[in-house]
Coordinates of C-alpha atoms in Angstrom, one line a residue:
M1 CA 0.0 0.0 0.0
K2 CA 2.8 2.4 0.9
L3 CA 4.8 1.5 -2.3
Q4 CA 1.7 2.1 -4.4
K5 CA 1.2 5.5 -2.8
N6 CA 4.9 6.4 -3.3
L7 CA 4.5 5.4 -7.0
W8 CA 1.5 7.7 -7.6
M9 CA 3.3 10.5 -5.8
R10 CA 6.3 10.1 -8.2
I11 CA 4.0 10.1 -11.2
F12 CA 2.2 13.2 -9.9
E13 CA 5.6 14.9 -9.3
F14 CA 6.7 14.1 -12.9
F15 CA 3.5 15.4 -14.3
L16 CA 3.8 18.6 -12.3
F17 CA 7.4 19.0 -13.4
F18 CA 6.3 18.6 -17.0
L19 CA 3.6 21.3 -16.6
I20 CA 6.1 23.7 -15.1
S21 CA 8.8 22.9 -17.6
F22 CA 6.6 23.1 -20.7
P23 CA 5.9 26.9 -20.6
L24 CA 9.6 27.5 -19.9
A25 CA 10.5 25.4 -23.0
V26 CA 8.0 27.3 -25.1
Q27 CA 9.4 30.6 -23.8
I28 CA 13.0 29.6 -24.7
A29 CA 11.8 28.4 -28.2
E30 CA 10.2 31.8 -28.8
M31 CA 13.4 33.6 -27.7
F32 CA 15.7 31.6 -29.9
F33 CA 13.4 30.8 -32.9
H34 CA 11.2 33.9 -32.8
V35 CA 8.0 31.9 -33.1
K36 CA 4.9 33.8 -32.1
K37 CA 1.6 32.1 -32.3
P38 CA -1.5 32.8 -30.3
I39 CA -2.3 29.1 -29.8
I40 CA 1.1 28.6 -28.2
E41 CA 0.5 31.5 -25.8
Y42 CA -2.9 30.1 -24.9
L43 CA -1.3 26.7 -24.4
Q44 CA 1.3 28.4 -22.1
I45 CA -1.3 30.1 -20.0
V46 CA -3.4 26.9 -19.6
T47 CA -0.3 24.9 -18.8
L48 CA 0.8 27.4 -16.1
F49 CA -2.8 27.4 -14.7
F50 CA -2.8 23.6 -14.4
A51 CA 0.7 23.7 -13.0
V52 CA -0.4 26.1 -10.3
V53 CA -3.5 24.0 -9.6
F54 CA -1.5 20.7 -9.5
F55 CA 1.2 22.4 -7.4
T56 CA -1.4 23.5 -4.9
V57 CA -2.9 20.1 -4.7
F58 CA 0.5 18.5 -4.5
Y59 CA 1.5 20.8 -1.6
I60 CA -1.8 20.0 0.2
L61 CA -1.3 16.3 -0.3
R62 CA 2.4 16.3 0.5
Y63 CA 2.6 18.6 3.4
G64 CA -0.9 18.0 4.8
S65 CA 0.1 14.6 6.0
V66 CA 3.3 16.1 7.4
L67 CA 1.3 18.8 9.2
K68 CA -1.0 16.1 10.6
K69 CA 2.0 14.1 11.8
Y70 CA 3.4 17.2 13.4
K71 CA 0.1 17.9 15.2
V72 CA 0.0 14.3 16.4
F73 CA 3.6 14.6 17.5
E74 CA 2.9 17.9 19.2
K75 CA -0.1 16.3 21.0
K76 CA 2.0 13.3 22.1
Q77 CA 4.7 15.8 23.2
K78 CA 2.2 17.7 25.3
V79 CA 1.1 14.4 26.9
I80 CA 4.7 13.4 27.5
I81 CA 5.4 16.8 29.0
K82 CA 2.3 16.5 31.2
K83 CA 3.4 13.1 32.4
L84 CA 6.9 14.3 33.0
K85 CA 5.5 17.2 35.0
E86 CA 3.3 14.8 37.0
E87 CA 6.2 12.5 37.6
K88 CA 8.3 15.5 38.7
D89 CA 5.5 16.6 41.1
S90 CA 5.3 13.0 42.3
I91 CA 9.1 12.8 42.8
E92 CA 9.1 16.1 44.7
K93 CA 6.2 14.9 46.9
N94 CA 7.9 11.6 47.5
Y95 CA 11.1 13.4 48.3
I96 CA 9.3 15.6 50.8
D97 CA 7.5 12.6 52.2
S98 CA 10.8 10.8 52.5
I99 CA 12.3 13.7 54.4
R100 CA 9.3 13.7 56.7
L101 CA 9.4 9.9 57.2
N102 CA 13.1 10.2 57.8
K103 CA 12.5 12.7 60.5
E104 CA 9.8 10.5 62.0
M105 CA 12.0 7.5 61.9
T106 CA 14.8 9.5 63.6
N107 CA 12.4 10.5 66.3
I108 CA 11.2 6.9 66.7
V109 CA 14.8 5.7 66.9
K110 CA 15.5 8.4 69.6
R111 CA 12.4 7.3 71.5
L112 CA 13.5 3.7 71.3
I113 CA 16.9 4.5 72.5
D114 CA 15.4 6.5 75.4
T115 CA 13.0 3.6 76.2
E116 CA 15.9 1.1 76.1
R117 CA 17.9 3.3 78.5
D118 CA 14.9 3.6 80.8
L119 CA 14.2 -0.1 80.7
R120 CA 17.9 -0.8 81.4
E121 CA 17.8 1.6 84.4
K122 CA 14.5 0.0 85.6
N123 CA 16.1 -3.4 85.3
E124 CA 19.1 -2.3 87.3
W125 CA 16.7 -0.8 89.9
F126 CA 14.8 -4.0 90.3
K127 CA 18.0 -6.0 90.4
N128 CA 19.2 -3.9 93.3
F129 CA 15.8 -4.0 94.9
F130 CA 15.8 -7.8 95.0
E131 CA 19.4 -7.9 96.1
L132 CA 18.6 -5.6 99.0
S133 CA 15.4 -7.5 99.9
T134 CA 17.3 -10.8 100.0
K135 CA 20.0 -9.3 102.2
I136 CA 17.8 -7.5 104.8
I137 CA 15.1 -10.1 105.1
S138 CA 17.5 -12.4 107.0
L139 CA 18.9 -9.7 109.3
S140 CA 17.8 -9.5 112.9
N141 CA 19.7 -6.4 113.9
V142 CA 18.6 -2.8 113.0
E143 CA 22.2 -1.5 112.7
N144 CA 23.0 -4.2 110.2
I145 CA 20.0 -3.3 108.1
V146 CA 21.0 0.4 108.0
E147 CA 24.6 -0.6 107.1
V148 CA 23.4 -2.8 104.2
I149 CA 21.1 0.0 102.9
G150 CA 24.0 2.4 103.1
E151 CA 26.0 0.2 100.8
Y152 CA 23.4 0.9 98.1
S153 CA 23.7 4.7 98.3
H154 CA 25.9 4.9 95.2
R155 CA 23.7 2.5 93.1
T156 CA 20.4 3.0 91.3
L157 CA 18.5 3.0 94.6
R158 CA 20.5 6.0 95.9
F159 CA 19.6 6.3 99.6
F160 CA 21.1 9.5 101.0
R161 CA 19.3 9.3 104.4
I162 CA 17.7 6.7 106.6
S163 CA 16.8 7.1 110.3
I164 CA 14.9 4.7 112.6
Y165 CA 13.0 6.0 115.7
H166 CA 11.3 3.6 118.2
D167 CA 9.8 3.7 121.7
G168 CA 12.3 3.6 124.5
D169 CA 11.8 2.5 128.1
D170 CA 10.3 5.9 128.9
K171 CA 7.9 5.6 125.9
R172 CA 9.6 8.4 124.0
F173 CA 11.0 7.9 120.5
K174 CA 14.7 7.3 120.4
I175 CA 16.9 6.8 117.4
L176 CA 18.0 3.2 116.9
G177 CA 20.0 3.7 113.7
Q178 CA 20.8 6.2 111.0
Y179 CA 22.7 6.8 107.8
G180 CA 23.5 10.2 106.2
Q181 CA 22.9 13.7 107.4
K182 CA 19.6 14.8 108.9
D183 CA 17.2 16.2 106.3
V184 CA 15.4 19.6 106.7
H185 CA 11.9 17.9 106.1
E186 CA 12.6 15.0 108.4
E187 CA 10.9 16.3 111.5
I188 CA 7.8 17.5 109.6
L189 CA 7.3 14.2 107.9
L190 CA 7.9 12.2 111.1
S191 CA 5.4 14.3 113.0
R192 CA 2.8 13.9 110.3
A193 CA 3.3 10.2 110.0
K194 CA 3.0 9.8 113.8
E195 CA -0.1 11.9 114.0
D196 CA -1.9 10.3 111.1
I197 CA -0.5 6.8 111.6
N198 CA 0.0 6.6 107.9
I199 CA 2.7 6.8 105.2
T200 CA 3.7 10.4 104.4
Y201 CA 6.1 11.5 101.6
K202 CA 7.4 14.6 99.9
I203 CA 8.9 15.2 96.4
E204 CA 11.6 17.9 96.3
N205 CA 13.3 19.4 93.2
N206 CA 11.7 16.7 91.0
N207 CA 14.5 14.2 92.0
L208 CA 14.3 13.7 95.7
V209 CA 11.7 11.5 97.4
K210 CA 11.4 11.7 101.2
V211 CA 9.2 9.1 102.9
A212 CA 8.2 8.6 106.5
I213 CA 6.5 5.2 107.4
P214 CA 5.1 4.5 110.9
V215 CA 5.8 1.2 112.7
V216 CA 2.3 0.3 113.8
S217 CA 1.2 -2.4 116.3
E218 CA -2.4 -2.7 117.4
E219 CA -3.2 0.7 115.8
R220 CA -0.6 2.4 117.9
C221 CA 2.5 4.1 116.4
E222 CA 5.5 2.4 118.1
G223 CA 8.1 4.0 115.9
I224 CA 8.8 5.7 112.5
C225 CA 11.3 5.1 109.7
F226 CA 12.5 8.0 107.5
Y227 CA 14.0 7.5 104.1
G228 CA 15.6 10.0 101.7
I229 CA 16.1 8.7 98.1
E230 CA 17.6 10.4 95.0
C231 CA 15.6 9.5 91.9
K232 CA 16.1 9.9 88.2
S233 CA 12.3 10.0 87.7
T234 CA 9.5 11.0 90.1
S235 CA 6.5 9.8 88.0
S236 CA 3.6 8.4 90.1
E237 CA 4.6 4.9 89.1
D238 CA 8.2 5.3 90.2
V239 CA 7.2 7.0 93.5
E240 CA 4.9 4.0 94.2
Y241 CA 7.9 1.7 93.6
Y242 CA 10.1 3.6 96.1
I243 CA 7.3 3.8 98.7
S244 CA 6.8 0.0 98.3
L245 CA 10.5 -0.5 98.8
C246 CA 10.6 1.7 101.9
N247 CA 7.5 -0.2 103.3
F248 CA 9.2 -3.5 102.7
I249 CA 12.4 -2.2 104.6
T250 CA 10.1 -1.0 107.4
I251 CA 8.6 -4.4 107.8
A252 CA 12.1 -5.9 107.9
I253 CA 13.1 -3.3 110.6
K254 CA 9.9 -4.0 112.6
N255 CA 10.7 -7.7 112.6
A256 CA 14.3 -7.0 113.6
I257 CA 13.1 -4.8 116.5
Y258 CA 10.6 -7.5 117.7
Y259 CA 13.3 -10.2 117.3
S260 CA 15.8 -8.1 119.3
N261 CA 13.2 -7.5 122.0
L262 CA 12.3 -11.1 122.2
K263 CA 15.9 -12.1 122.3
K264 CA 16.6 -9.6 125.1
Q265 CA 13.5 -10.8 127.1
K266 CA 14.6 -14.4 126.5
S267 CA 18.0 -13.5 127.9
E268 CA 16.3 -11.9 130.9
I269 CA 14.2 -15.0 131.5
E270 CA 17.2 -17.2 131.3
D271 CA 19.0 -15.0 133.9
L272 CA 16.0 -15.3 136.2
Y273 CA 16.0 -19.1 135.8
E274 CA 19.7 -19.3 136.6
K275 CA 19.2 -17.2 139.7
S276 CA 16.4 -19.4 140.8
T277 CA 18.6 -22.5 140.4
Y278 CA 21.4 -20.9 142.2
M279 CA 19.2 -20.0 145.2
N280 CA 17.8 -23.5 145.5
E281 CA 18.1 -23.5 149.3
K282 CA 15.5 -20.8 149.5
L283 CA 12.7 -23.0 148.2
K284 CA 9.8 -20.6 148.7
E285 CA 11.6 -17.8 147.0
T286 CA 12.6 -20.1 144.2
I287 CA 9.0 -21.2 143.7
E288 CA 7.9 -17.6 143.6
E289 CA 10.6 -16.8 141.1
L290 CA 9.6 -19.8 139.0
N291 CA 5.9 -18.7 139.0
K292 CA 7.0 -15.3 138.0
S293 CA 9.1 -16.7 135.2
K294 CA 6.1 -18.8 134.1
A295 CA 4.0 -15.7 134.0
E296 CA 6.7 -14.0 132.0
L297 CA 6.9 -16.9 129.6
E298 CA 3.1 -16.9 129.1
K299 CA 3.3 -13.2 128.5
K300 CA 6.1 -13.7 126.0
N301 CA 4.1 -16.5 124.4
Q302 CA 1.2 -14.1 123.9
E303 CA 3.6 -11.5 122.4
I304 CA 4.9 -14.2 120.1
E305 CA 1.3 -15.1 119.1
K306 CA 0.7 -11.3 118.6
F307 CA 3.8 -11.0 116.5
F308 CA 2.7 -14.1 114.4
Y309 CA -0.7 -12.5 113.9
E310 CA 0.8 -9.1 112.9
T311 CA 3.1 -10.9 110.5
I312 CA 0.1 -12.5 108.9
L313 CA -1.6 -9.1 108.8
C314 CA 1.5 -7.7 107.0
L315 CA 1.3 -10.5 104.4
S316 CA -2.4 -9.6 103.8
K317 CA -1.5 -5.9 103.5
A318 CA 1.0 -6.9 100.8
I319 CA -1.9 -7.8 98.5
E320 CA -3.5 -4.3 99.0
Y321 CA -0.4 -2.6 97.7
K322 CA -1.0 -4.4 94.4
D323 CA -4.8 -4.2 94.2
M324 CA -6.0 -0.7 95.3
Y325 CA -9.6 -1.9 95.3
T326 CA -9.2 -4.6 98.0
K327 CA -8.0 -2.3 100.8
G328 CA -9.4 -3.7 104.1
H329 CA -11.0 -6.6 102.2
C330 CA -9.3 -9.4 104.2
E331 CA -10.3 -7.8 107.5
R332 CA -13.9 -7.4 106.4
V333 CA -14.0 -11.0 105.2
Q334 CA -12.6 -12.1 108.6
N335 CA -15.2 -10.1 110.4
I336 CA -18.1 -11.6 108.4
A337 CA -16.7 -15.2 108.6
L338 CA -16.2 -15.1 112.3
K339 CA -19.8 -14.0 112.9
I340 CA -21.0 -16.9 110.7
A341 CA -18.8 -19.3 112.6
E342 CA -20.4 -18.0 115.8
E343 CA -23.8 -18.8 114.4
L344 CA -22.7 -22.3 113.4
S345 CA -21.3 -22.8 117.0
L346 CA -17.8 -23.7 115.8
S347 CA -15.0 -24.4 118.3
D348 CA -12.5 -21.8 119.4
E349 CA -9.8 -23.8 117.6
E350 CA -11.7 -23.6 114.3
K351 CA -12.4 -19.9 114.8
D352 CA -8.6 -19.3 115.3
I353 CA -7.9 -21.2 112.1
L354 CA -10.6 -19.2 110.3
K355 CA -9.2 -15.9 111.6
V356 CA -5.8 -16.5 110.0
A357 CA -7.2 -18.2 106.8
C358 CA -9.3 -15.1 106.1
L359 CA -6.3 -12.8 106.2
L360 CA -4.3 -15.1 103.9
H361 CA -7.1 -16.3 101.5
D362 CA -6.0 -13.9 98.7
I363 CA -2.2 -14.0 99.3
G364 CA -1.8 -15.8 95.9
K365 CA -2.8 -12.5 94.1
I366 CA 0.8 -11.4 94.7
G367 CA 1.6 -13.7 91.8
V368 CA -1.0 -12.1 89.5
K369 CA -0.1 -9.1 87.3
E370 CA -1.3 -5.7 88.6
D371 CA -2.8 -4.7 85.2
I372 CA -5.2 -7.7 85.4
L373 CA -6.1 -7.1 89.1
N374 CA -6.9 -3.4 88.4
K375 CA -8.4 -3.8 84.9
K376 CA -11.4 -1.6 84.3
G377 CA -13.8 -3.7 82.3
S378 CA -14.4 -7.4 81.7
L379 CA -11.5 -9.8 81.8
E380 CA -10.4 -11.7 78.7
A381 CA -10.4 -15.5 78.9
H382 CA -6.7 -15.8 79.4
E383 CA -6.8 -13.0 82.0
Y384 CA -9.5 -14.9 84.0
K385 CA -7.4 -18.0 83.8
E386 CA -4.5 -16.0 85.4
I387 CA -6.9 -14.9 88.2
Q388 CA -8.0 -18.5 88.8
K389 CA -4.4 -19.5 89.6
H390 CA -4.3 -17.4 92.8
P391 CA -5.6 -20.1 95.2
L392 CA -2.9 -22.5 94.0
I393 CA -0.2 -19.8 94.1
G394 CA -1.3 -18.9 97.7
Y395 CA -1.1 -22.6 98.7
N396 CA 2.4 -22.9 97.2
I397 CA 3.5 -19.8 99.1
L398 CA 2.4 -21.2 102.4
K399 CA 3.1 -24.9 101.9
D400 CA 6.6 -24.8 103.3
L401 CA 5.7 -22.7 106.3
E402 CA 4.7 -24.1 109.7
F403 CA 1.0 -23.3 109.3
T404 CA -1.7 -25.9 110.1
D405 CA -2.7 -27.9 107.1
R406 CA -6.3 -26.7 107.5
I407 CA -5.3 -23.1 106.9
K408 CA -3.5 -24.1 103.7
K409 CA -6.6 -26.1 102.7
V410 CA -8.9 -23.1 103.2
V411 CA -6.6 -20.9 101.1
L412 CA -6.6 -23.5 98.3
Q413 CA -10.4 -24.3 98.4
H414 CA -12.1 -20.9 99.0
H415 CA -13.1 -20.6 95.3
E416 CA -14.6 -24.1 95.0
R417 CA -18.4 -24.4 94.5
V418 CA -20.8 -26.9 96.0
D419 CA -22.0 -27.9 92.5
G420 CA -18.4 -28.8 91.4
R421 CA -17.9 -25.9 89.0
G422 CA -15.4 -24.0 91.1
Y423 CA -11.6 -23.8 90.8
P424 CA -8.8 -24.9 91.0
F425 CA -9.9 -28.6 91.3
G426 CA -13.7 -28.6 90.8
L427 CA -14.5 -30.1 94.3
K428 CA -18.1 -30.8 95.3
D429 CA -20.1 -30.2 98.5
E430 CA -18.7 -32.6 101.1
E431 CA -15.3 -32.6 99.4
I432 CA -14.9 -28.9 100.3
D433 CA -13.7 -27.9 103.9
L434 CA -16.5 -26.2 105.9
L435 CA -14.2 -23.3 106.7
A436 CA -13.5 -22.8 103.0
K437 CA -17.3 -22.6 102.4
I438 CA -17.6 -19.9 105.0
V439 CA -14.7 -17.9 103.5
A440 CA -16.3 -18.3 100.0
V441 CA -19.6 -16.8 101.3
A442 CA -18.0 -13.9 103.2
D443 CA -15.6 -13.2 100.3
A444 CA -18.4 -13.0 97.8
Y445 CA -20.6 -10.8 99.9
D446 CA -17.8 -8.3 100.6
A447 CA -16.7 -8.3 97.0
M448 CA -20.3 -7.5 95.9
T449 CA -20.7 -4.7 98.4
S450 CA -17.4 -3.1 97.5
D451 CA -16.4 -0.9 94.5
R452 CA -14.3 -2.8 91.9
P453 CA -12.4 -1.5 88.8
Y454 CA -15.1 -2.9 86.5
R455 CA -18.3 -2.0 88.5
R456 CA -19.8 0.0 91.4
A457 CA -20.7 -1.7 94.7
F458 CA -24.1 -3.5 95.0
D459 CA -26.6 -2.2 97.5
K460 CA -27.3 -4.4 100.6
Q461 CA -30.5 -6.0 99.3
A462 CA -29.2 -6.6 95.8
A463 CA -26.2 -8.4 97.3
L464 CA -28.3 -10.6 99.6
N465 CA -30.7 -11.4 96.7
E466 CA -27.7 -12.5 94.6
M467 CA -26.3 -14.7 97.5
K468 CA -29.8 -16.3 97.9
K469 CA -29.9 -16.9 94.1
C470 CA -26.6 -18.8 94.3
D471 CA -27.2 -20.9 97.4
G472 CA -27.1 -24.7 96.6
S473 CA -25.1 -24.1 93.4
Q474 CA -22.2 -21.8 94.2
F475 CA -22.6 -21.6 98.0
D476 CA -23.6 -23.8 100.9
T477 CA -27.3 -23.2 101.7
T478 CA -26.9 -23.2 105.5
I479 CA -24.1 -20.7 105.5
V480 CA -26.0 -18.4 103.1
E481 CA -29.0 -18.5 105.5
K482 CA -26.8 -17.6 108.4
L483 CA -25.4 -14.6 106.5
I484 CA -28.8 -13.4 105.5
N485 CA -30.0 -13.7 109.2
L486 CA -27.0 -11.7 110.4
A487 CA -27.5 -9.0 107.7
Q488 CA -31.2 -8.7 108.5
K489 CA -30.3 -8.2 112.2
G490 CA -27.8 -5.6 111.3
L491 CA -24.9 -7.7 112.7
V492 CA -23.0 -7.7 109.4
M493 CA -21.5 -4.3 108.6
F494 CA -22.5 -3.1 105.1
L495 CA -19.4 -1.3 103.7

């Protein structure tokens, strides 16, 4: 097709050349041969006319296609230029985005570096905390505890001051041990802690935490411990960590003071006994001295029992420092359970076991994460499984201690149900210890009438209705009836 078109164009060009050349040839012939005929002139004019017409047609045909191609090329060129411009804009935008992303990545890397540094410091803090805890828990001398804490003054814990005040023989506070120079806020915090019988603290210059913790026995302040700590961060979470550490040290100091007093008193009793043996010839005086010693021993035994009970109370308080919504829960459960036990005419021995078991029933929550215990909202399935482990954790904590087996059994079984759908072992009715059934009822009633992270407290009647609804399935029917009778008489405090 293209060859045929080119052939016609060549023929057309030849014909056009002939039409142009013919008048020129005629003109040359007239010039040289002097031939002048009208017909030849007319023929010249006609030839020139056709030459002009054919030249115009030729130009249109020849250059029209070129013009068309040029226009197509120009259009393509505009499209290409537009695409190039779009690509340029896209490249510029991508370049700007890359710069922005680069800045964001730089900031992220910086934050990651800061987070890694913070985590490393926190890890070092916890490492020192556990080292310190391990060292002081076995010490029975206050001066030794202060000395050990002083060794950590240049580590991440950074104690710059610790002072311990306790009742003397004249019932006035005397200093038992100290480290570092006295702080300007020490007297103020000590007075406030003694007056309120509660922990007081102050944050100074955003890097100093000063804490005063009372040593309490039977709701009486027997002494105060003051701590000054230099911190890298004083966020609420870090301050709570430091207060928990100081509280742990205070418990160790309190135990050391009691142990020291018991040791001193034991030594005094031994001296009395030696004197009574030495003065054997004075039989009457010896008997009186022995009776006196016996009374002293009984008194000391009561003090030991009191110390045992306070230690149990400290363990129950340890749960409250993890779960802010369970403050006073163990004592309230104890109060309710003992009244139910009275209604059931249980023996004094069983009541004593119940008294201790109530304080320790939730000790296993120490092994449950704080974010699960304090979660606002419903628990996920895996989180509920973690909660269900706390009776077994509590039993494992107590199993190697010299508690009665029945206390451990109550701690282990207080979430079992009479229909066998409880945990951790799904025991039924008679398989569950009676004291564990009592704790289960008291625990559930106090939980329903207390505020929790995921709901507000039930009113009294709603709680009793729920208990009645669950008797025979979750709870023992007789124990629920005793609880309802006590509540209706106003003998169970509604908190």
